[in-house]
mmCIF file of C-alpha atoms and ligand atoms in Angstrom:
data_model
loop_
_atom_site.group_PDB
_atom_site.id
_atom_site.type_symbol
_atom_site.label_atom_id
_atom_site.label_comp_id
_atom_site.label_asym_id
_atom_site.label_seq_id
_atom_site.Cartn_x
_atom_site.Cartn_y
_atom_site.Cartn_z
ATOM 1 C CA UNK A 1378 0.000 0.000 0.000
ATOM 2 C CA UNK A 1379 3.427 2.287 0.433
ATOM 3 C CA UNK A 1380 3.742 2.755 -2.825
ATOM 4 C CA UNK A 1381 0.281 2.885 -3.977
ATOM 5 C CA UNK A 1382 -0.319 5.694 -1.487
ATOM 6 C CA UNK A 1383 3.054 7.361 -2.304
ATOM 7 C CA UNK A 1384 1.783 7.493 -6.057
ATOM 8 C CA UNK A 1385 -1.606 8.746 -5.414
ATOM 9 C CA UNK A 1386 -2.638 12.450 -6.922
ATOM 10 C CA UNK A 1387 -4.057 14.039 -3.649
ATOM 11 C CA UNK A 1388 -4.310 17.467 -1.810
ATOM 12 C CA UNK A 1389 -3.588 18.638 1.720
ATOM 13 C CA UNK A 1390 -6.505 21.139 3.049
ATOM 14 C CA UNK A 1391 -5.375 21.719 6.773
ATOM 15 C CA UNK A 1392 -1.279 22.927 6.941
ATOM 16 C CA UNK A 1393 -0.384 25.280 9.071
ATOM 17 C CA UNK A 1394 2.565 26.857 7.786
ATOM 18 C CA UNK A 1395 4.385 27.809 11.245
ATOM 19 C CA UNK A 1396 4.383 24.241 11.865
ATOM 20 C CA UNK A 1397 6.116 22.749 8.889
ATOM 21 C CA UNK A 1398 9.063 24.290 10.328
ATOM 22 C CA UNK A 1399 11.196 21.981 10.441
ATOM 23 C CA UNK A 1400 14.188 21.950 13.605
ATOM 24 C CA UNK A 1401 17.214 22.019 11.487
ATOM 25 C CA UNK A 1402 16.004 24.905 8.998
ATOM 26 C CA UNK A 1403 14.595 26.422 12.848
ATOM 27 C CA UNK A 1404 18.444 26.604 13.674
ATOM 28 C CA UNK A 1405 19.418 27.886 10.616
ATOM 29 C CA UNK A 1406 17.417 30.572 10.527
ATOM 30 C CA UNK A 1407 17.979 31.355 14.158
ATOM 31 C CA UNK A 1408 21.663 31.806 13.361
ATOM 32 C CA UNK A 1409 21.313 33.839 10.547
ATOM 33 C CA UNK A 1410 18.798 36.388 12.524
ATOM 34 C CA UNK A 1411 21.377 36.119 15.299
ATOM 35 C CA UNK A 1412 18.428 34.753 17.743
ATOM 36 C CA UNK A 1413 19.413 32.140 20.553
ATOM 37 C CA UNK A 1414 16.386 29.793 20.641
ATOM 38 C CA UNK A 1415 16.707 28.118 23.988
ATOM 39 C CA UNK A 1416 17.652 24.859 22.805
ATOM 40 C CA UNK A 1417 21.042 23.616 22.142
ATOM 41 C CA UNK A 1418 20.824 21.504 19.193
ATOM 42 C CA UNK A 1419 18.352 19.720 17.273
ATOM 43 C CA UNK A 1420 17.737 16.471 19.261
ATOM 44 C CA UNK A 1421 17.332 19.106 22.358
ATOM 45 C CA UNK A 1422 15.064 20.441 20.443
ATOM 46 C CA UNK A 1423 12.888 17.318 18.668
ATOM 47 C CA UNK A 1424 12.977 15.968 22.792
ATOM 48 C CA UNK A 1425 10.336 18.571 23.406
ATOM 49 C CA UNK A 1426 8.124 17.576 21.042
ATOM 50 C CA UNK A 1427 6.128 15.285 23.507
ATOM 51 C CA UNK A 1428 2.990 17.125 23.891
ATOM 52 C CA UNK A 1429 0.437 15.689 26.269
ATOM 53 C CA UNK A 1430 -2.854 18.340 25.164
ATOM 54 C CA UNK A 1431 -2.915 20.942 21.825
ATOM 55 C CA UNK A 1432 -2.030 23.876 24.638
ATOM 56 C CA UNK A 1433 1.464 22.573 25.038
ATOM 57 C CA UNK A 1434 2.004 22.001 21.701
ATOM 58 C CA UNK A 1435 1.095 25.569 21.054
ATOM 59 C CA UNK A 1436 3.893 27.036 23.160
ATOM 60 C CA UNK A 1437 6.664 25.010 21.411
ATOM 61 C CA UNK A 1438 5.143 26.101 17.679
ATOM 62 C CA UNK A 1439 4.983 29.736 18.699
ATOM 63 C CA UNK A 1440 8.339 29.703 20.252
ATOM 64 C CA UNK A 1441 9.400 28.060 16.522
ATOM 65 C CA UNK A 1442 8.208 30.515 15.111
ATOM 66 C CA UNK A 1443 9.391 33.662 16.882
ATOM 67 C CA UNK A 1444 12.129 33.199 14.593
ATOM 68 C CA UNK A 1445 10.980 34.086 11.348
ATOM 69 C CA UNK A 1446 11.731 37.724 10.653
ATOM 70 C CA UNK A 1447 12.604 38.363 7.153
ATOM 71 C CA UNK A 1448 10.672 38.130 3.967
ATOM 72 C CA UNK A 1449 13.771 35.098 3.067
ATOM 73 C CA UNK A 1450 12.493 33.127 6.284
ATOM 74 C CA UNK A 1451 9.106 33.183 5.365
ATOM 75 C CA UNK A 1452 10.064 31.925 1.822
ATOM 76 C CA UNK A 1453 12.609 29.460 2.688
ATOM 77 C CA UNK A 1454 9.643 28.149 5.422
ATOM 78 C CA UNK A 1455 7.175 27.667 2.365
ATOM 79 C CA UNK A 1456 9.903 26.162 -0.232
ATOM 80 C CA UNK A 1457 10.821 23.682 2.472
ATOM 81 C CA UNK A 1458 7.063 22.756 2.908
ATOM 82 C CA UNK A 1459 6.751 22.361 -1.341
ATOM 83 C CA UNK A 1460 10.484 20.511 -1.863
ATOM 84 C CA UNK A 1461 8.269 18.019 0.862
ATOM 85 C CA UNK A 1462 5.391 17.498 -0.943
ATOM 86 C CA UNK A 1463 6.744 17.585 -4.241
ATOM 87 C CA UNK A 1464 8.058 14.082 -3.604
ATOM 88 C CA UNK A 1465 5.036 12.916 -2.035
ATOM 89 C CA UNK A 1466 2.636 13.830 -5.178
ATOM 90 C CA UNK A 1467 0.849 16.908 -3.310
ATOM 91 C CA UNK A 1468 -0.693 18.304 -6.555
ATOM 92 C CA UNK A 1469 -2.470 20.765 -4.800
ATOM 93 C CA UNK A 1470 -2.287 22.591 -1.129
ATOM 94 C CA UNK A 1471 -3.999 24.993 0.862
ATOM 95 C CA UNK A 1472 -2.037 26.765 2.957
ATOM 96 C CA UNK A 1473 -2.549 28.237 6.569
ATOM 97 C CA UNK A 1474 -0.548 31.359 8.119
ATOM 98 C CA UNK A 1475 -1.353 32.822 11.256
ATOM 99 C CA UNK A 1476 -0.452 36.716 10.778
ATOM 100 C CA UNK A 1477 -0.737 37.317 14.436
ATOM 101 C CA UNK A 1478 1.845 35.163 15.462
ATOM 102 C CA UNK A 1479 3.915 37.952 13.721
ATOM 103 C CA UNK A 1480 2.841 41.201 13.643
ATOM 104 C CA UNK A 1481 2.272 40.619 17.235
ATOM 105 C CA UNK A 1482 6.349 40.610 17.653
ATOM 106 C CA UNK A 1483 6.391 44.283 15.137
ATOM 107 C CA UNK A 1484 7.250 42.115 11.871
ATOM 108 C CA UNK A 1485 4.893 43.727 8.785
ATOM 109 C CA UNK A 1486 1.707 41.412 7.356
ATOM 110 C CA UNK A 1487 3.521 42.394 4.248
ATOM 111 C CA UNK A 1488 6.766 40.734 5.164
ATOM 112 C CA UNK A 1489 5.290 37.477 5.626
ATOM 113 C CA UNK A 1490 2.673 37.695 2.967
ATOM 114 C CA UNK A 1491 5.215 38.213 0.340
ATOM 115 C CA UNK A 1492 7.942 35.670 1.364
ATOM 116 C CA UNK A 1493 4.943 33.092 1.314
ATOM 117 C CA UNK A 1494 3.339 33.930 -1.707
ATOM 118 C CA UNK A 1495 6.829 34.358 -3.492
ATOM 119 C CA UNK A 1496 7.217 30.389 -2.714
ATOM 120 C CA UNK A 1497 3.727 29.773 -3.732
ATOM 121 C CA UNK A 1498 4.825 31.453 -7.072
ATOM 122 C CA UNK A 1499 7.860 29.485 -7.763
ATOM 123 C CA UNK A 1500 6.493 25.889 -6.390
ATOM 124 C CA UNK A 1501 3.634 26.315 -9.110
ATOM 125 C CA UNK A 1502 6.593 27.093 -11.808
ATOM 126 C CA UNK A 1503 9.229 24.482 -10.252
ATOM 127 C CA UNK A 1504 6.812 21.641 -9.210
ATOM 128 C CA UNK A 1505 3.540 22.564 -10.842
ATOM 129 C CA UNK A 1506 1.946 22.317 -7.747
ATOM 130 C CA UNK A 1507 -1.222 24.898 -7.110
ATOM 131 C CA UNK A 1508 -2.071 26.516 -3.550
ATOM 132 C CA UNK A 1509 -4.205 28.568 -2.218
ATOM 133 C CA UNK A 1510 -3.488 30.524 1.578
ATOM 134 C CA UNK A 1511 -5.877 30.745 4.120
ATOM 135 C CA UNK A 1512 -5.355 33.724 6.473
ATOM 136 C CA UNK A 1513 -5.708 32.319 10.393
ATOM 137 C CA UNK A 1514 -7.429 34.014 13.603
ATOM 138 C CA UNK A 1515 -5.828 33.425 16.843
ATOM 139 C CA UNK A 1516 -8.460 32.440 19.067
ATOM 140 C CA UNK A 1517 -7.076 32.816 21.768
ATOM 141 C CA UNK A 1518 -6.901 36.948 21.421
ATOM 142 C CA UNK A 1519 -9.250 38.881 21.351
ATOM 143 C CA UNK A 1520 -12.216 39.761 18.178
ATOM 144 C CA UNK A 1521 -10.738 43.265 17.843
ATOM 145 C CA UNK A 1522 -7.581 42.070 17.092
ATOM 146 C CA UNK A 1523 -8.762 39.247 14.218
ATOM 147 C CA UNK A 1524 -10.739 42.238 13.149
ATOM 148 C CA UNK A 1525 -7.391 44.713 12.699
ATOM 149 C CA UNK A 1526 -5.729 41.539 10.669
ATOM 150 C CA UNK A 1527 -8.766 41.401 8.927
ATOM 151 C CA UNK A 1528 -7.942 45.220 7.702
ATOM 152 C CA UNK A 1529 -4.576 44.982 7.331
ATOM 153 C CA UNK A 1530 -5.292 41.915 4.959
ATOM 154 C CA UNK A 1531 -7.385 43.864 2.741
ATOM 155 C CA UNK A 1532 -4.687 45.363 0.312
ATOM 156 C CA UNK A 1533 -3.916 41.258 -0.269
ATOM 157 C CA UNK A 1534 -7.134 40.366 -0.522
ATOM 158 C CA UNK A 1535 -6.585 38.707 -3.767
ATOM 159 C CA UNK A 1536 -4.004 36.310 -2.387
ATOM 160 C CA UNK A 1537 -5.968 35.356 0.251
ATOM 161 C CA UNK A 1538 -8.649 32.915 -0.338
ATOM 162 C CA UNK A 1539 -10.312 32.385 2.850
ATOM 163 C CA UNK A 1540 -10.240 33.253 6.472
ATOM 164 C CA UNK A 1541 -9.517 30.287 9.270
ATOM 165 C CA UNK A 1542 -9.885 30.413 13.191
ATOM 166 C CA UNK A 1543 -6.962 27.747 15.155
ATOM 167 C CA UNK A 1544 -5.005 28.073 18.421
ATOM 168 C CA UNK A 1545 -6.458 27.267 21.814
ATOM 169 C CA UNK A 1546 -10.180 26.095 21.586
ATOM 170 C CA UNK A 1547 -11.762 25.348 24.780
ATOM 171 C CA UNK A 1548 -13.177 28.502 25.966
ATOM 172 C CA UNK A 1549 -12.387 30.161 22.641
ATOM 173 C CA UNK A 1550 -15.545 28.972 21.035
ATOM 174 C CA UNK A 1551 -16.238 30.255 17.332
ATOM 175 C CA UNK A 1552 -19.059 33.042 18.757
ATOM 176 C CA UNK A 1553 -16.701 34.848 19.674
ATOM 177 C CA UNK A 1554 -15.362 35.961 16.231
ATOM 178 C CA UNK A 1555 -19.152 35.794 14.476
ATOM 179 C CA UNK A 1556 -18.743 39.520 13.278
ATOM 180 C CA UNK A 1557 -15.670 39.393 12.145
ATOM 181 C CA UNK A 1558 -16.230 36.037 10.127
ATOM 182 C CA UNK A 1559 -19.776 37.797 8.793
ATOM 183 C CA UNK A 1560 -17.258 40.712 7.463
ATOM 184 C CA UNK A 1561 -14.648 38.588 6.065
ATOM 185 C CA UNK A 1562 -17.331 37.213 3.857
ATOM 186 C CA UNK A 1563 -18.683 40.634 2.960
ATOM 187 C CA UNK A 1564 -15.324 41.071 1.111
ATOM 188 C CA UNK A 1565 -15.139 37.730 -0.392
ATOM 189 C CA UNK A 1566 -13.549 35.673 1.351
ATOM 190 C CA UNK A 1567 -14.054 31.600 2.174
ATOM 191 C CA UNK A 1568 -14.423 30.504 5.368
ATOM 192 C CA UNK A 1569 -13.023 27.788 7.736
ATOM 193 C CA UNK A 1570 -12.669 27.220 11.208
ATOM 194 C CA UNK A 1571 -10.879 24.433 13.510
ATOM 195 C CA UNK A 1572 -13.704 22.841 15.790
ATOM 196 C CA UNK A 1573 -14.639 19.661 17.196
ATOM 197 C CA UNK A 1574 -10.649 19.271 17.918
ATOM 198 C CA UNK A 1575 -10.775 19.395 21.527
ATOM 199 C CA UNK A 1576 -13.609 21.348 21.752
ATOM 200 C CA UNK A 1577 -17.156 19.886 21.807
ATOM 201 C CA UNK A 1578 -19.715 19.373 18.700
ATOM 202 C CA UNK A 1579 -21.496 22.392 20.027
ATOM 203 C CA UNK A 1580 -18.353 24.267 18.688
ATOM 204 C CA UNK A 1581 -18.792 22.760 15.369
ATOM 205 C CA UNK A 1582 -22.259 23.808 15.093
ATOM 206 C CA UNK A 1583 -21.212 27.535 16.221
ATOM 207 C CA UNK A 1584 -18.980 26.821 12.810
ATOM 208 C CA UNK A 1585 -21.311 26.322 11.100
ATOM 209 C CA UNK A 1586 -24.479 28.361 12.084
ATOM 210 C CA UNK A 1587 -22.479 31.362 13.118
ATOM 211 C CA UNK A 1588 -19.649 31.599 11.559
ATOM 212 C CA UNK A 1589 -20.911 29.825 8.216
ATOM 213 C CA UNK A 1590 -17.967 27.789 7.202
ATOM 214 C CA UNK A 1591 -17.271 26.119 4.125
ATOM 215 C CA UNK A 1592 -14.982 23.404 5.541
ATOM 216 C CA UNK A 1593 -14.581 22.028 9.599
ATOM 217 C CA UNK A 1594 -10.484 21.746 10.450
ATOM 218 C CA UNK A 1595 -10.673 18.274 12.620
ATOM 219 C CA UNK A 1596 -14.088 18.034 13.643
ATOM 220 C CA UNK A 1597 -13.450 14.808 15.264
ATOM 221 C CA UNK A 1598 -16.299 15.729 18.250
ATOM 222 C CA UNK A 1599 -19.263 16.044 16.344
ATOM 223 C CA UNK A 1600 -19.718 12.182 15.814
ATOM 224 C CA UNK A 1601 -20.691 12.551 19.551
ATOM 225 C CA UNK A 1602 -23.820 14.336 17.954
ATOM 226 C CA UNK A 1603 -25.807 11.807 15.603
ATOM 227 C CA UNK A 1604 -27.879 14.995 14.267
ATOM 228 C CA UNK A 1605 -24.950 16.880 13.425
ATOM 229 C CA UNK A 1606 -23.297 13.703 11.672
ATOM 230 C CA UNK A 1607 -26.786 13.781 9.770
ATOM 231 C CA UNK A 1608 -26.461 17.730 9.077
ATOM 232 C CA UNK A 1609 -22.555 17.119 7.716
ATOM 233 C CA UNK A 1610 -23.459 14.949 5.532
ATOM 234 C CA UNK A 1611 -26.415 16.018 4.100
ATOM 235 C CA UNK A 1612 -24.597 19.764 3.582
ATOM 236 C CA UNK A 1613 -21.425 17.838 2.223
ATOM 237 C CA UNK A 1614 -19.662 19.673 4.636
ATOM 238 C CA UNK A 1615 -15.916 18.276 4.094
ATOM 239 C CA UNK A 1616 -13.686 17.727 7.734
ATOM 240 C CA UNK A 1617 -9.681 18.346 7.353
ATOM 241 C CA UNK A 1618 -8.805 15.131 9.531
ATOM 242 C CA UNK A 1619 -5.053 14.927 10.874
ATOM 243 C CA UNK A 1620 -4.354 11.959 12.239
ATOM 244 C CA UNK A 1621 -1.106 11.956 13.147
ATOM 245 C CA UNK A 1622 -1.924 15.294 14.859
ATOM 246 C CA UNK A 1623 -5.201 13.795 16.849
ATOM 247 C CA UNK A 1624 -2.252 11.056 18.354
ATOM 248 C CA UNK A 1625 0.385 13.415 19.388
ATOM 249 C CA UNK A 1626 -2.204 15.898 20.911
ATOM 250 C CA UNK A 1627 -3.921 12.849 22.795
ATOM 251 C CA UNK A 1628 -6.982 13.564 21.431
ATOM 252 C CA UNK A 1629 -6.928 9.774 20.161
ATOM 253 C CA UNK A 1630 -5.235 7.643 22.508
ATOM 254 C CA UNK A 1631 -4.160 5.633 19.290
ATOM 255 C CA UNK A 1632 -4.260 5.371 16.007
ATOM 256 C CA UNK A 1633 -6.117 2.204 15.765
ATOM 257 C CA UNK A 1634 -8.799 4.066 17.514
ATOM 258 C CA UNK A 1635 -8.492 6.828 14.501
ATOM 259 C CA UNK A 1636 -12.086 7.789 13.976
ATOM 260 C CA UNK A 1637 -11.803 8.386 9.967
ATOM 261 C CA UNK A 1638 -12.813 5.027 8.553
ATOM 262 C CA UNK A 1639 -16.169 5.440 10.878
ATOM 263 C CA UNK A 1640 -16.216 8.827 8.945
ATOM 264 C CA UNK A 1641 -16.002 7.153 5.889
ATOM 265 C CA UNK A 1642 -18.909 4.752 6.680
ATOM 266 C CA UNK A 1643 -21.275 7.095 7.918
ATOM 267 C CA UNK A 1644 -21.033 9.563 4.314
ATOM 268 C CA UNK A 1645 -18.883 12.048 5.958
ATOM 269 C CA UNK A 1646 -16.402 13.898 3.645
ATOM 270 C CA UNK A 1647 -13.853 13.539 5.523
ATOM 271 C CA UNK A 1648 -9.953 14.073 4.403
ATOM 272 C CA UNK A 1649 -6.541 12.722 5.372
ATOM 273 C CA UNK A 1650 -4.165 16.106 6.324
ATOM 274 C CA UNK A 1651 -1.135 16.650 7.897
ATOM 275 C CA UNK A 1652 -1.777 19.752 10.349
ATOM 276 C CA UNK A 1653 1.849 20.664 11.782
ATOM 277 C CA UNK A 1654 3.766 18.299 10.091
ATOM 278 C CA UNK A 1655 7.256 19.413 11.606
ATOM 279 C CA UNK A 1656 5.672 18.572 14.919
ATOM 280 C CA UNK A 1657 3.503 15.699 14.513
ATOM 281 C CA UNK A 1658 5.857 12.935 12.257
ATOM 282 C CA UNK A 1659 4.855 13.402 9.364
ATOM 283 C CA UNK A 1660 3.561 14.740 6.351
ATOM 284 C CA UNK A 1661 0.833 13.701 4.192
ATOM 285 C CA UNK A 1662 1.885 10.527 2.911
ATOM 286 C CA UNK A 1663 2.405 9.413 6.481
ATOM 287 C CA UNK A 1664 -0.774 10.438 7.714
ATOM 288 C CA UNK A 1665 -2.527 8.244 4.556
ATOM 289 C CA UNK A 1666 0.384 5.332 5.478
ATOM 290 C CA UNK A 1667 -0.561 5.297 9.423
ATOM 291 C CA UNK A 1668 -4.464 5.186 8.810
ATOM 292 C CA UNK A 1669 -4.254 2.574 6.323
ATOM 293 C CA UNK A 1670 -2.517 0.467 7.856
ATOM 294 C CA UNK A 1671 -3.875 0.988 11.141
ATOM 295 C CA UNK A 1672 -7.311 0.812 10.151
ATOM 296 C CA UNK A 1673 -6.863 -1.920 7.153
ATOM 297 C CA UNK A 1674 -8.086 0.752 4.480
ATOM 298 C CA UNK A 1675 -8.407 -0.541 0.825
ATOM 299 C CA UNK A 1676 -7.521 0.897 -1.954
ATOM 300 C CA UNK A 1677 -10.958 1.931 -2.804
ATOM 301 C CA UNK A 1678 -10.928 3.918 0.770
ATOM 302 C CA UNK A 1679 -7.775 5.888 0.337
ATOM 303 C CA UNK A 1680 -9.601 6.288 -3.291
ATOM 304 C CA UNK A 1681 -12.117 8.188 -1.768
ATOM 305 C CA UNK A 1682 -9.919 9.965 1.105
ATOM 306 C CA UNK A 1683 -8.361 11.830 -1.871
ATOM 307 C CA UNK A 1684 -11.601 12.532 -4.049
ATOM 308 C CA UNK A 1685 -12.639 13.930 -0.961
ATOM 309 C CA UNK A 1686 -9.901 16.534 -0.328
ATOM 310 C CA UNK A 1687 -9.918 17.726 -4.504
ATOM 311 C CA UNK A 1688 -14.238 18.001 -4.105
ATOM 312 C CA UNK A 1689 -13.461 19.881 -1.132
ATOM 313 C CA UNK A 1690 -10.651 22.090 -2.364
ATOM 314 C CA UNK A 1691 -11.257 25.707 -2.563
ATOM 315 C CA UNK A 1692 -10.690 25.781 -6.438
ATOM 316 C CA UNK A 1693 -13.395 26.227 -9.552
ATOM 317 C CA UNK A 1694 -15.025 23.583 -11.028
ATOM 318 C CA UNK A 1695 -12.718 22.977 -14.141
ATOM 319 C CA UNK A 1696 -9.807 22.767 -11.949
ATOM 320 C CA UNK A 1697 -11.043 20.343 -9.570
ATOM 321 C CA UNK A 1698 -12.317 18.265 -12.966
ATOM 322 C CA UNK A 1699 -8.488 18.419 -14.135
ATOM 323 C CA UNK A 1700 -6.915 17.181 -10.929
ATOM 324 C CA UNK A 1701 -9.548 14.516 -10.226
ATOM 325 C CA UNK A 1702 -8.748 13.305 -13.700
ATOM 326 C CA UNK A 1703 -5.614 12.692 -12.680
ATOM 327 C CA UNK A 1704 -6.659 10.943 -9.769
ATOM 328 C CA UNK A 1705 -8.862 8.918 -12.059
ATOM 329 C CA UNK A 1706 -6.429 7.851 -14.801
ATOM 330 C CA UNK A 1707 -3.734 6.552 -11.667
ATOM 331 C CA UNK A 1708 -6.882 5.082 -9.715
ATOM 332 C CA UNK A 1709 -7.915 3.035 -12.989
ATOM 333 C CA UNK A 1710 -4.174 1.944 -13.586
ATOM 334 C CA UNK A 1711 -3.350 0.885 -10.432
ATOM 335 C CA UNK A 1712 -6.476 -0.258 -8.773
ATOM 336 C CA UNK A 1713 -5.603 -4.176 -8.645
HETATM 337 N N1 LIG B 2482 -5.006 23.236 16.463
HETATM 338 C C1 LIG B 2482 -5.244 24.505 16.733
HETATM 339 N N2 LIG B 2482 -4.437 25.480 16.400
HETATM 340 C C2 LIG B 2482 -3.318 25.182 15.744
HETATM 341 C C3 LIG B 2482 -3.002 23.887 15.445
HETATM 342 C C4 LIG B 2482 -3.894 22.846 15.812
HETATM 343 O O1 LIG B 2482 -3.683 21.645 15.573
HETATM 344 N N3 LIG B 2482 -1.821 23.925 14.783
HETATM 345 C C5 LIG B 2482 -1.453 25.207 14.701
HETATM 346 N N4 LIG B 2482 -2.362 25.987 15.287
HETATM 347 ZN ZN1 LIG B 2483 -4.721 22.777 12.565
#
């Protein structure tokens, strides 16, 4: 199935970009900002990646990431995330920033907007792989802020496809930022929303009723809500699964508990993504690897894991037709 799965056409929905960042270019980059990261080397480093909730996982990735000054670092961040899934057949990728987690420490929106959509640029030239970026609220601050990086993104709006909500969820539930989603789709944007990862399925409802999402990031709670299963699936309402992510976070104690085949049985469109793939072990291809073998997925399942993430891609009809025709024509060659 290794090679089947390394072969297959398929997109990633949920990346955050922060947390592709991997240790050794972390060091690099540290050293050529002249930053001491508190750390002594790279195993130090990887050692602390033992997280036991998504809160203490948070504090390592923004640590990470208090690195990244210059346009270059926000480039060489995104090209490391491409050269990745270039050789894992990653034809398409939507990509999460978190703006906050910068201009917060005085760096520009337009520094990092521009070293990430300079990589963008060159990965569709080098690799011929498409993107799209998804501009992140922090939660965990306040609406008046995720309102100000709403403004500020404004002058990028058309680089920007949608609008996202991650960091800490319980007690950050998605009412909180219900104006400033309803705005962000007054100018156009798409809009997603992480819920249901530790949070409960009322948060995932709040998604959807208030903040009127087009996609759930994780959404792993709301199979404790039969209606809302009922409500996903009738609205086709894709989830960005991360397996590897729901493990290392403890919100599945392992993977052979993995709820995404149950997804797949009960109509969901569910999808296989990597989240923070620096952080978690691993990036697409090993999230699609540990599931199906794990959960004894056929062909025909991991088939339908990647038909789901191109139907659920934030791209116009004729391009989703072209990329699941490539996923066709390797499907039909390689299905026995
Ligand atoms: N959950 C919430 N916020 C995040 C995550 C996550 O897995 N990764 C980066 N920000
Ligand atoms: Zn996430």
């Amino acid at each position: 199935m290794k090679g089947f799965i390394k072969k297959l056409p398929k997109a990633e929905l949920h990346l955050h970009i922060e947390g592709s960042f991997e240790p050794e270019l972390m060091f690099t980059i540290a050293d050529r900002n002249k930053i001491k990261i508190k750390y002594q080397s790279v195993d130090e480093l990887k050692a602390a990646y033992n997280f036991n909730n998504l809160q203490e996982f948070l504090d390592v990735y923004y640590a990470g990431a208090s690195v990244l000054l210059k346009e270059e670092d926000f480039f060489d961040l995104t090209m490391s995330y491409f050269r990745k899934i270039n050789g894992q057949n990653v034809i398409h990728t939507e990509i999460m920033f978190d703006p906050q987690t910068h201009t917060e420490r005085g760096i520009d929106f337009s520094v990092v907007i521009s070293g990430i959509t300079a990589a963008q640029d060159q990965a569709q030239k080098d690799f011929g792989i498409s993107s799209k970026l998804i501009m992140s609220f922090l939660r965990h601050l306040d609406a008046q802020a995720a309102d100000d990086t709403l403004q500020q993104s404004l002058e990028f709006k058309n680089l920007i496809t949608a609008v996202g909500l991650d960091s800490s969820e319980l007690g950050n539930p998605p009412s909180k930022f219900k104006e400033v989603f309803a705005a962000a789709k007054k100018v156009g944007y798409l809009a997603v929303a992480h819920a249901g990862e530790e949070g409960p399925a009322d948060y995932v409802w709040e998604a959807i009723n208030l903040l009127k999402v087009n996609r759930i990031d994780h959404g792993n709670n709301a199979l404790a809500d039969a209606k809302l299963v009922e409500t996903l699936v009738k609205n086709k309402m894709a989830l960005t699964v991360c397996p590897l992510s729901n493990v290392k976070l403890r919100n599945v104690d392992r993977i052979e508990n993995h709820p995404i085949k149950l997804m797949l049985e009960k109509g969901l469109v569910a999808t296989v993504n990597s989240d923070d793939p620096a952080y978690f072990g691993g990036y697409l291809n090993e999230n699609y690897q540990a599931v199906a073998e794990a959960l004894n997925l056929s062909k025909e399942d991991l088939y339908q894991l990647s038909l789901n993430s191109f139907h659920a891609a934030f791209l116009e009809a004729e391009e989703k037709a072209e990329l699941v025709g490539k996923l066709d024509k390797f499907y039909a060659e390689n299905r026995d």
